[in-house]
Each structure stands twice: as structure tokens, then as C-alpha cells.
């Protein structure tokens, strides 16, 4: 018997205690200094408590369990619901200070072409026949105010309705109010809208291209959508420039009673260099830097947790559900449960690549062509295809990270986008065990 290769052991932040987490066996425990020293000294080969929880294992039996859990993962993923993004335009009325699409060599203008949309629906009906799926409108900005955009949206949503497809929309929210009369007629799964802080902070980061502020119009649209019962997913993109205003954004949402709504949720995004150099590199966080500062901010302003509870790897899931999530053999949905399509007729792997020249995987209009070799590379990427993941004890919590980031960093898909799992758990367990 020996220690499991999948044990994650570290000291809880600002504590004398340690944690042990094992995603393969599905167990997590708090250890004293004395207990963890016994583990480090490898004096636990006959410890029945540790054996029963899969922290100490027979290697052959653990390998068999690992293979079984991997096959379960693949079976589950093959029947998971697919998210299919459609970009009707790359045009946008905003002049955001951190837009990652700024450097894209894409066709400008409106692409609400009915023939292209029809080809999209024909393609996904055939290519993903029998799979559960829904469509997300993406951009650019899909809710622009002109007549053509509104007429196209009506047509697009009616086609989705006829095919029993739910629809989500990613929008900057500036014209959301004037679209609600249309959206209310259809089954909208959610509207994702971004507010980057209170009025002054948001307006400095996400103004109109004319420089005019956008906060008030977006907030009015969120109010109206929630009143109409349309789910809203409010996103805040964080970096060093706006992190210290997050508590004010949270208080604004609380005061508006958005957080009381059953159809309101939040997400925190990290502003990072996806493809092209940003003007203000110094404001960007690494993943762990962001979550350290977020931890300190929550400690000072606990009301933030009423607005959003960060995942801190698997910490939030563990404390909310009383158990660990299933092991993660692959964290990249590209070409598996996520695809992206645009109005030019091109097919991409995901939202991180859609519209980027050279990263298209084929076309669905005017003819169907797919680069099966490229698609295969996306399909096969998981912790088995990434050499660096082979011996990593964090891999079942990390899943290899984002393939697009890995490609941009290493010029190959089969490279890791490592997540600071251990450090995130140190913070997350410290945070959530104090409040649960």
C-alpha cells in the first residue's frame, strides 16, 4: 500500500491545520500538523482510516479505478448538453478598454443573412443530431439598435423555437430594454450582461465608442429583464484597476434587490491577455493573484458573498454540496460540448477562437467543409494528451486548462494551461469553512 498519486495536501491559509483532497476517491478531510507529518513521513501504509478514503491505496486498484472514472467521464461528456455559439456580427457600439477582439482581422458590418442562418440551423441539426443543445448569440454585439438587427433576431429566435432550442444571449446590455418586447416572446435561457463596477468605474472601462457612459442604460435593462422574468447573468471583468470597487458593485446589486431574484446570478471574469497585447499590461492579474486579493476583499466586505461566491477550485462546491465534484479529465469544451459559428459561414472551436484568422476549423456556408485533422486535435486534447499532466497530482482538479490559452502560449494544443489548484484550495477552504 502507498500514498495515492492524486492526493492534494497543503496548509489551510492562515491556519495551523492542513487539508487533504482526493478527486479520484471523492474524499476531503482536515488534518492536524501531527497527522500530516505522518503522511509526509510515509508512515501510513496500514492506516485503515486513510485506506478507507482512498488516500492510501493499492496502486493497481487505483489505476483500475482511474480508468473506470475516465470512461465514465467520456460517457457523460458524450451525452452532455452542447452550447453552440452564433455570431451575427463582429460590430460593436462599445469602446471597451480591454476588448480582446480588437486585433482580429474580421469582416465589419452586419451579418444577419437569413441564408447563412438557415445553413447554420441545417448544419447543427444534422451534425449534432440526437444531442441536447442550445444556442448562444455572441458578438461583437448581437443587440444593436438598427431595424435589420431586430428583424434578424426575430427570425433567428423563431427558428430556434421551431427546433425547440433554448437561446442565451451575450450582450453589452446597452439596448437590452428596447429588445425586451421581442425577447419576451421566446424561451430565453439567460442574458449575460457585463457591469465592471459602480457607475464611474464602469463608464471609464466600457463606454460607447463616442465616449459616453453606459452604466445607467445597462442597469435599467437589467431591471426590466428581471421584472419580465428573463434570467440575467451579470458578469464583472476584474483586474487591478477595478478590484477595489467590487464591493460597491455588489452593494449596488444588493440595494437594487437583484440578488433577491431567483433568475439573477453572477460571474467574475479575469481580464487577461488572450491573443493580443493590451495597452495596460500592469493591470492584469495572474489567476492566483486575483483570488488572493479577492479573498482579502471578501474578508473586509463579507456582503460580497451575497453577490458572488467564487469557486476557489473545488472549494465552493465541496462546502455547498458536502462532497467533491467528479474528477475532471478535461476542462476544455472546444469541439466537444462547445462550438462557435459566425455569419461569414466559418466554424470555430469556441468563443476564445471565433473570428480569429487562422483558427477556423471549416465552413458551414456556402458549403460544408471541415478540417478533420484540426478538429481531431481539439477532440483528443485532455490530461492524457498533455505530457505535463501525466505525473501531476492536481490534474483531476485542473483538467489541463484552456486549450486556446495553451496554444497561444506554446503554439500547440497539447500543452497545459496550469491552474494554481493547491493555492486556490488553501484560500477557498479557509474562506468557506468559516461561513458554512
Coordinates of C-alpha atoms in Angstrom, one line a residue:
X1 CA 0.0 0.0 0.0
X2 CA 1.2 3.5 -0.8
X3 CA 0.0 7.1 -0.8
X4 CA -2.3 7.9 -3.7
X5 CA -0.9 9.8 -6.6
X6 CA -3.9 12.0 -6.6
X7 CA -3.7 13.4 -3.0
X8 CA -3.6 17.2 -2.8
X9 CA -2.2 18.2 0.6
X10 CA -1.4 21.7 1.8
X11 CA -1.8 24.1 4.7
X12 CA -5.0 26.0 5.0
X13 CA -4.5 29.7 4.6
X14 CA -3.8 31.5 7.9
X15 CA -4.3 28.2 9.9
X16 CA -2.2 25.6 11.6
X17 CA -4.3 22.8 10.0
X18 CA -3.9 21.1 6.7
X19 CA -6.3 19.7 4.1
X20 CA -6.2 16.5 2.1
X21 CA -8.3 16.3 -1.1
X22 CA -8.5 13.4 -3.5
X23 CA -10.8 13.9 -6.5
X24 CA -10.4 10.2 -7.6
X25 CA -11.7 8.8 -4.4
X26 CA -14.0 11.7 -3.8
X27 CA -12.8 12.5 -0.3
X28 CA -11.6 15.5 1.6
X29 CA -10.5 16.0 5.2
X30 CA -8.8 18.4 7.6
X31 CA -5.6 17.1 9.1
X32 CA -3.6 18.2 12.1
X33 CA 0.1 19.0 11.9
X34 CA 0.9 15.7 13.5
X35 CA -1.3 13.8 11.1
X36 CA 0.1 15.4 8.0
X37 CA 3.6 14.8 9.3
X38 CA 2.9 11.1 9.4
X39 CA 1.7 11.3 5.8
X40 CA 4.9 13.2 4.8
X41 CA 7.0 10.7 6.6
X42 CA 5.1 7.9 4.7
X43 CA 4.2 6.1 8.0
X44 CA 0.6 5.5 7.0
X45 CA 0.7 2.3 4.8
X46 CA -1.5 0.5 7.3
X47 CA -3.7 3.4 8.4
X48 CA -7.2 2.0 7.9
X49 CA -8.9 5.4 8.1
X50 CA -6.7 6.7 5.2
X51 CA -7.1 3.5 3.3
X52 CA -10.9 3.6 3.5
X53 CA -10.9 7.1 2.0
X54 CA -8.5 6.3 -0.9
X55 CA -5.6 8.4 0.5
X56 CA -3.6 5.2 0.8
X57 CA -4.1 2.7 -2.0
X58 CA -3.0 -0.4 -3.8
X59 CA -1.6 1.2 -7.0
X60 CA -3.1 -1.5 -9.3
X61 CA -6.5 -1.0 -7.8
X62 CA -6.2 2.8 -8.1
X63 CA -5.2 2.6 -11.7
X64 CA -8.2 0.4 -12.4
X65 CA -10.5 3.0 -10.7
X66 CA -8.8 5.8 -12.6
X67 CA -9.6 4.1 -15.9
X68 CA -13.1 3.4 -14.9
X69 CA -13.7 7.1 -13.8
X70 CA -12.2 8.3 -17.1
X71 CA -14.6 6.1 -19.1
X72 CA -17.5 7.5 -17.0
X73 CA -16.3 11.0 -17.8
X74 CA -16.2 10.4 -21.5
X75 CA -19.6 8.7 -21.5
X76 CA -21.1 11.6 -19.5
X77 CA -19.4 14.2 -21.8
X78 CA -20.7 12.5 -24.9
X79 CA -24.3 13.0 -23.7
X80 CA -23.8 16.4 -22.1
X81 CA -25.8 19.4 -23.5
X82 CA -23.9 21.3 -26.2
X83 CA -23.5 25.0 -26.4
X84 CA -23.5 26.3 -29.9
X85 CA -22.4 30.0 -30.3
X86 CA -23.6 32.0 -33.3
X87 CA -22.0 35.4 -34.1
X88 CA -24.4 37.6 -36.3
X89 CA -21.9 40.5 -36.4
X90 CA -18.5 41.5 -35.1
X91 CA -19.5 45.1 -35.0
X92 CA -20.0 46.7 -31.6
X93 CA -21.1 50.1 -30.3
X94 CA -18.7 50.0 -27.3
X95 CA -15.1 51.1 -27.0
X96 CA -14.0 48.8 -24.1
X97 CA -10.5 49.4 -22.9
X98 CA -9.7 45.6 -22.9
X99 CA -11.6 44.2 -25.9
X100 CA -9.7 41.0 -27.0
X101 CA -11.2 41.1 -30.4
X102 CA -9.6 44.5 -31.3
X103 CA -6.8 42.9 -33.2
X104 CA -9.0 40.5 -35.1
X105 CA -9.0 40.8 -38.9
X106 CA -12.7 40.3 -39.3
X107 CA -15.3 41.5 -41.7
X108 CA -17.1 44.5 -40.4
X109 CA -20.8 45.2 -40.7
X110 CA -24.0 43.3 -40.1
X111 CA -24.2 39.7 -41.0
X112 CA -27.8 39.0 -40.4
X113 CA -28.1 37.0 -43.5
X114 CA -31.1 34.6 -43.5
X115 CA -29.4 32.2 -45.9
X116 CA -26.4 31.9 -43.6
X117 CA -28.6 31.4 -40.6
X118 CA -30.6 28.8 -42.4
X119 CA -27.4 27.0 -43.2
X120 CA -26.3 27.2 -39.6
X121 CA -29.6 25.5 -38.4
X122 CA -29.3 22.9 -41.1
X123 CA -25.7 22.1 -40.1
X124 CA -26.3 21.8 -36.4
X125 CA -29.5 19.8 -36.9
X126 CA -27.5 17.3 -39.0
X127 CA -24.1 17.3 -37.3
X128 CA -25.4 17.2 -33.7
X129 CA -28.5 15.1 -34.4
X130 CA -29.7 13.4 -31.2
X131 CA -27.6 15.6 -28.9
X132 CA -29.1 18.0 -26.3
X133 CA -28.1 21.5 -27.3
X134 CA -28.8 25.2 -27.1
X135 CA -27.7 28.3 -28.9
X136 CA -25.9 31.4 -27.6
X137 CA -25.9 34.6 -29.6
X138 CA -22.4 36.2 -29.3
X139 CA -20.5 39.0 -30.9
X140 CA -19.4 41.7 -31.4
X141 CA -22.7 43.0 -30.1
X142 CA -25.8 41.0 -31.2
X143 CA -28.3 43.5 -29.9
X144 CA -27.6 46.6 -32.0
X145 CA -30.5 49.1 -32.4
X146 CA -31.0 49.1 -36.1
X147 CA -34.0 47.7 -37.9
X148 CA -32.1 44.9 -39.6
X149 CA -30.7 43.6 -36.4
X150 CA -34.1 43.5 -34.8
X151 CA -35.7 41.7 -37.7
X152 CA -32.9 39.2 -37.9
X153 CA -33.2 38.5 -34.2
X154 CA -36.9 37.8 -34.6
X155 CA -36.2 35.4 -37.4
X156 CA -33.3 33.7 -35.6
X157 CA -35.3 33.2 -32.4
X158 CA -38.3 31.9 -34.3
X159 CA -36.1 29.3 -36.0
X160 CA -34.7 28.3 -32.6
X161 CA -38.3 28.0 -31.2
X162 CA -39.3 25.8 -34.1
X163 CA -36.4 23.5 -33.4
X164 CA -37.1 23.5 -29.6
X165 CA -33.7 25.2 -29.0
X166 CA -33.2 27.4 -25.9
X167 CA -31.3 30.6 -26.6
X168 CA -28.9 32.6 -24.4
X169 CA -27.5 36.0 -25.4
X170 CA -24.2 37.6 -24.6
X171 CA -24.7 41.4 -24.8
X172 CA -23.2 44.6 -23.5
X173 CA -26.8 45.4 -22.4
X174 CA -27.0 48.9 -23.7
X175 CA -30.0 48.3 -25.9
X176 CA -31.5 45.4 -23.8
X177 CA -34.6 47.5 -22.8
X178 CA -35.7 48.0 -26.4
X179 CA -35.3 44.3 -27.2
X180 CA -37.4 43.0 -24.4
X181 CA -40.6 43.1 -26.3
X182 CA -39.0 40.7 -28.8
X183 CA -37.2 38.5 -26.2
X184 CA -40.3 38.1 -24.1
X185 CA -41.9 36.1 -26.9
X186 CA -39.4 33.4 -26.8
X187 CA -37.7 30.9 -24.4
X188 CA -34.6 32.9 -23.3
X189 CA -32.3 30.8 -21.1
X190 CA -30.3 33.8 -19.9
X191 CA -29.0 37.2 -20.9
X192 CA -25.3 37.7 -20.0
X193 CA -24.6 41.4 -19.3
X194 CA -21.4 43.0 -18.0
X195 CA -21.0 45.7 -15.4
X196 CA -17.4 46.3 -14.4
X197 CA -18.2 48.2 -11.2
X198 CA -20.2 51.2 -10.0
X199 CA -21.1 54.0 -12.4
X200 CA -17.8 55.9 -12.6
X201 CA -15.6 52.8 -12.8
X202 CA -17.7 51.0 -15.4
X203 CA -18.1 54.1 -17.6
X204 CA -14.3 54.5 -17.7
X205 CA -13.8 50.9 -18.8
X206 CA -16.8 50.2 -21.0
X207 CA -18.0 53.5 -22.7
X208 CA -19.7 53.9 -26.1
X209 CA -17.3 54.5 -28.9
X210 CA -18.3 58.1 -28.6
X211 CA -17.0 58.1 -25.1
X212 CA -20.5 58.4 -23.5
X213 CA -21.1 56.4 -20.3
X214 CA -23.2 53.2 -20.4
X215 CA -23.8 52.2 -16.8
X216 CA -27.3 53.7 -16.3
X217 CA -28.8 52.2 -19.5
X218 CA -27.4 48.8 -18.7
X219 CA -28.8 48.9 -15.2
X220 CA -32.2 49.9 -16.5
X221 CA -32.1 46.9 -18.9
X222 CA -31.3 44.5 -16.1
X223 CA -34.2 45.9 -14.0
X224 CA -36.6 45.4 -16.9
X225 CA -35.3 41.9 -17.8
X226 CA -35.7 40.7 -14.2
X227 CA -39.1 42.2 -13.9
X228 CA -40.1 40.3 -17.1
X229 CA -38.8 37.1 -15.6
X230 CA -35.9 36.8 -18.1
X231 CA -32.8 35.3 -16.3
X232 CA -29.8 37.6 -16.1
X233 CA -26.2 36.5 -15.6
X234 CA -24.3 39.6 -14.5
X235 CA -20.6 39.4 -15.3
X236 CA -17.8 41.6 -13.8
X237 CA -14.4 41.6 -15.5
X238 CA -11.7 42.1 -12.9
X239 CA -8.2 43.5 -12.9
X240 CA -6.1 45.7 -10.6
X241 CA -7.9 48.7 -11.9
X242 CA -11.4 47.9 -10.6
X243 CA -10.9 45.1 -8.0
X244 CA -11.3 47.5 -5.1
X245 CA -14.7 48.8 -6.3
X246 CA -16.2 45.3 -6.5
X247 CA -17.8 45.7 -3.0
X248 CA -19.5 48.8 -4.2
X249 CA -20.8 47.0 -7.3
X250 CA -22.0 44.2 -5.0
X251 CA -23.8 46.7 -2.8
X252 CA -25.5 48.3 -5.8
X253 CA -26.9 44.9 -6.9
X254 CA -28.0 44.2 -3.3
X255 CA -29.7 47.6 -2.9
X256 CA -31.4 47.1 -6.3
X257 CA -32.6 43.7 -4.9
X258 CA -31.2 41.9 -7.9
X259 CA -29.6 39.4 -5.6
X260 CA -33.1 38.5 -4.2
X261 CA -34.3 37.4 -7.7
X262 CA -34.5 33.7 -8.5
X263 CA -33.5 34.5 -12.1
X264 CA -30.3 36.5 -11.2
X265 CA -26.8 35.1 -11.0
X266 CA -23.3 36.5 -11.2
X267 CA -19.9 35.5 -12.5
X268 CA -16.5 37.1 -12.1
X269 CA -14.2 37.2 -15.2
X270 CA -10.4 37.8 -15.1
X271 CA -9.1 40.4 -17.6
X272 CA -6.1 38.7 -19.2
X273 CA -4.1 38.7 -22.4
X274 CA -5.9 36.2 -24.6
X275 CA -4.4 36.9 -28.0
X276 CA -3.2 40.5 -28.4
X277 CA -1.1 42.8 -26.2
X278 CA -3.2 45.1 -24.1
X279 CA -2.4 48.8 -23.5
X280 CA -2.2 48.4 -19.7
X281 CA -0.3 45.2 -19.1
X282 CA 0.4 46.2 -15.5
X283 CA -3.2 46.0 -14.5
X284 CA -3.6 42.3 -15.4
X285 CA -3.7 39.7 -12.7
X286 CA -2.5 36.1 -12.7
X287 CA -5.2 33.7 -11.6
X288 CA -3.8 33.3 -8.1
X289 CA -3.1 37.0 -7.6
X290 CA -6.7 37.8 -8.4
X291 CA -8.0 35.2 -6.0
X292 CA -5.7 36.3 -3.2
X293 CA -6.9 39.9 -3.5
X294 CA -10.5 38.7 -3.8
X295 CA -10.0 36.7 -0.6
X296 CA -8.8 39.8 1.3
X297 CA -11.6 41.9 -0.1
X298 CA -14.3 39.4 1.0
X299 CA -12.8 39.3 4.5
X300 CA -13.2 43.1 4.6
X301 CA -16.6 43.1 2.9
X302 CA -18.4 39.8 3.6
X303 CA -21.5 41.2 1.9
X304 CA -19.7 40.3 -1.3
X305 CA -20.7 36.7 -0.8
X306 CA -24.3 37.8 -1.1
X307 CA -23.4 39.0 -4.6
X308 CA -21.0 36.2 -5.7
X309 CA -19.3 33.2 -4.2
X310 CA -16.0 32.4 -6.0
X311 CA -15.3 28.8 -6.8
X312 CA -11.7 28.6 -5.5
X313 CA -11.2 25.5 -7.5
X314 CA -13.5 22.8 -5.9
X315 CA -13.8 24.6 -2.5
X316 CA -17.2 26.2 -3.0
X317 CA -18.6 23.0 -4.5
X318 CA -17.3 21.0 -1.6
X319 CA -18.8 23.2 1.1
X320 CA -22.1 23.8 -0.6
X321 CA -22.7 20.1 -1.6
X322 CA -20.9 18.3 1.2
X323 CA -19.0 16.3 -1.4
X324 CA -16.4 16.8 -4.2
X325 CA -17.3 17.1 -7.8
X326 CA -16.4 14.3 -10.2
X327 CA -12.8 14.2 -11.3
X328 CA -12.1 16.5 -14.3
X329 CA -10.2 14.7 -17.0
X330 CA -10.6 17.6 -19.4
X331 CA -11.6 21.2 -18.8
X332 CA -11.7 22.4 -22.4
X333 CA -15.1 22.1 -24.1
X334 CA -13.9 23.1 -27.5
X335 CA -15.1 20.8 -30.3
X336 CA -16.7 18.5 -27.6
X337 CA -19.5 20.3 -25.9
X338 CA -18.9 23.8 -27.4
X339 CA -18.6 25.0 -31.0
X340 CA -18.8 28.5 -32.5
X341 CA -20.1 29.7 -35.8
X342 CA -20.1 33.2 -37.5
X343 CA -22.1 35.0 -40.1
X344 CA -19.3 34.6 -42.7
X345 CA -20.0 30.8 -42.6
X346 CA -16.9 29.8 -40.7
X347 CA -16.7 27.2 -37.9
X348 CA -14.5 27.6 -34.8
X349 CA -13.9 25.6 -31.6
X350 CA -15.1 28.1 -29.0
X351 CA -15.6 31.8 -28.1
X352 CA -11.9 32.2 -27.5
X353 CA -11.1 31.5 -31.1
X354 CA -14.2 32.6 -33.0
X355 CA -13.3 35.3 -35.5
X356 CA -9.6 34.8 -35.2
X357 CA -8.0 34.5 -38.6
X358 CA -6.2 31.1 -39.0
X359 CA -8.1 29.4 -36.2
X360 CA -11.2 28.5 -38.3
X361 CA -11.9 24.7 -38.5
X362 CA -14.1 24.8 -41.6
X363 CA -17.2 26.2 -43.1
X364 CA -20.9 25.5 -42.9
X365 CA -21.8 28.1 -45.7
X366 CA -21.8 28.4 -48.6
X367 CA -20.6 24.8 -48.4
X368 CA -19.9 22.4 -45.6
X369 CA -16.2 21.7 -45.2
X370 CA -14.4 20.6 -42.0
X371 CA -10.7 20.2 -41.3
X372 CA -11.0 16.9 -39.6
X373 CA -7.3 16.8 -38.6
X374 CA -7.6 20.1 -36.7
X375 CA -10.9 19.0 -35.1
X376 CA -9.3 15.8 -34.1
X377 CA -6.6 17.6 -32.3
X378 CA -9.2 19.6 -30.2
X379 CA -11.2 16.4 -29.7
X380 CA -8.3 14.4 -28.4
X381 CA -6.9 17.0 -26.0
X382 CA -7.3 16.0 -22.4
X383 CA -4.9 15.2 -19.5
X384 CA -3.7 12.1 -21.4
X385 CA -2.5 14.0 -24.4
X386 CA -0.7 16.7 -22.4
X387 CA 2.7 15.4 -21.3
X388 CA 3.0 17.7 -18.3
X389 CA -0.3 16.4 -16.9
X390 CA 1.0 12.8 -16.8
X391 CA 2.6 13.0 -13.3
X392 CA 0.7 16.0 -11.9
X393 CA -1.3 15.3 -8.7
X394 CA -3.5 18.3 -9.5
X395 CA -4.7 17.1 -12.9
X396 CA -8.1 15.9 -11.8
X397 CA -9.0 19.3 -10.4
X398 CA -7.4 21.2 -13.3
X399 CA -8.2 19.2 -16.3
X400 CA -5.4 20.7 -18.4
X401 CA -6.9 24.2 -18.5
X402 CA -7.8 26.2 -21.6
X403 CA -6.6 24.9 -24.9
X404 CA -6.7 28.3 -26.6
X405 CA -4.5 29.8 -23.9
X406 CA -2.2 26.9 -24.1
X407 CA -1.9 27.3 -27.9
X408 CA -1.2 31.0 -27.7
X409 CA 1.5 30.3 -25.1
X410 CA 3.1 27.2 -26.5
X411 CA 1.9 27.1 -30.1
X412 CA 0.4 23.7 -29.6
X413 CA -2.9 22.4 -28.2
X414 CA -1.4 19.6 -26.3
X415 CA 0.2 21.9 -23.8
X416 CA -1.1 22.7 -20.3
X417 CA -2.8 25.9 -19.1
X418 CA -2.0 25.1 -15.5
X419 CA -4.3 26.2 -12.7
X420 CA -3.0 27.0 -9.2
X421 CA -5.2 24.4 -7.7
X422 CA -3.3 23.9 -4.4
X423 CA -3.1 27.7 -3.7
X424 CA -6.8 28.2 -4.6
X425 CA -7.8 25.4 -2.2
X426 CA -5.7 26.9 0.6
X427 CA -7.7 30.1 0.2
X428 CA -11.1 28.6 -0.5
X429 CA -11.2 26.1 2.3
X430 CA -10.1 28.9 4.7
X431 CA -12.9 31.1 3.4
X432 CA -15.8 28.7 3.2
X433 CA -15.3 26.7 6.3
X434 CA -15.6 29.9 8.3
X435 CA -19.0 30.8 6.9
X436 CA -20.7 27.4 6.3

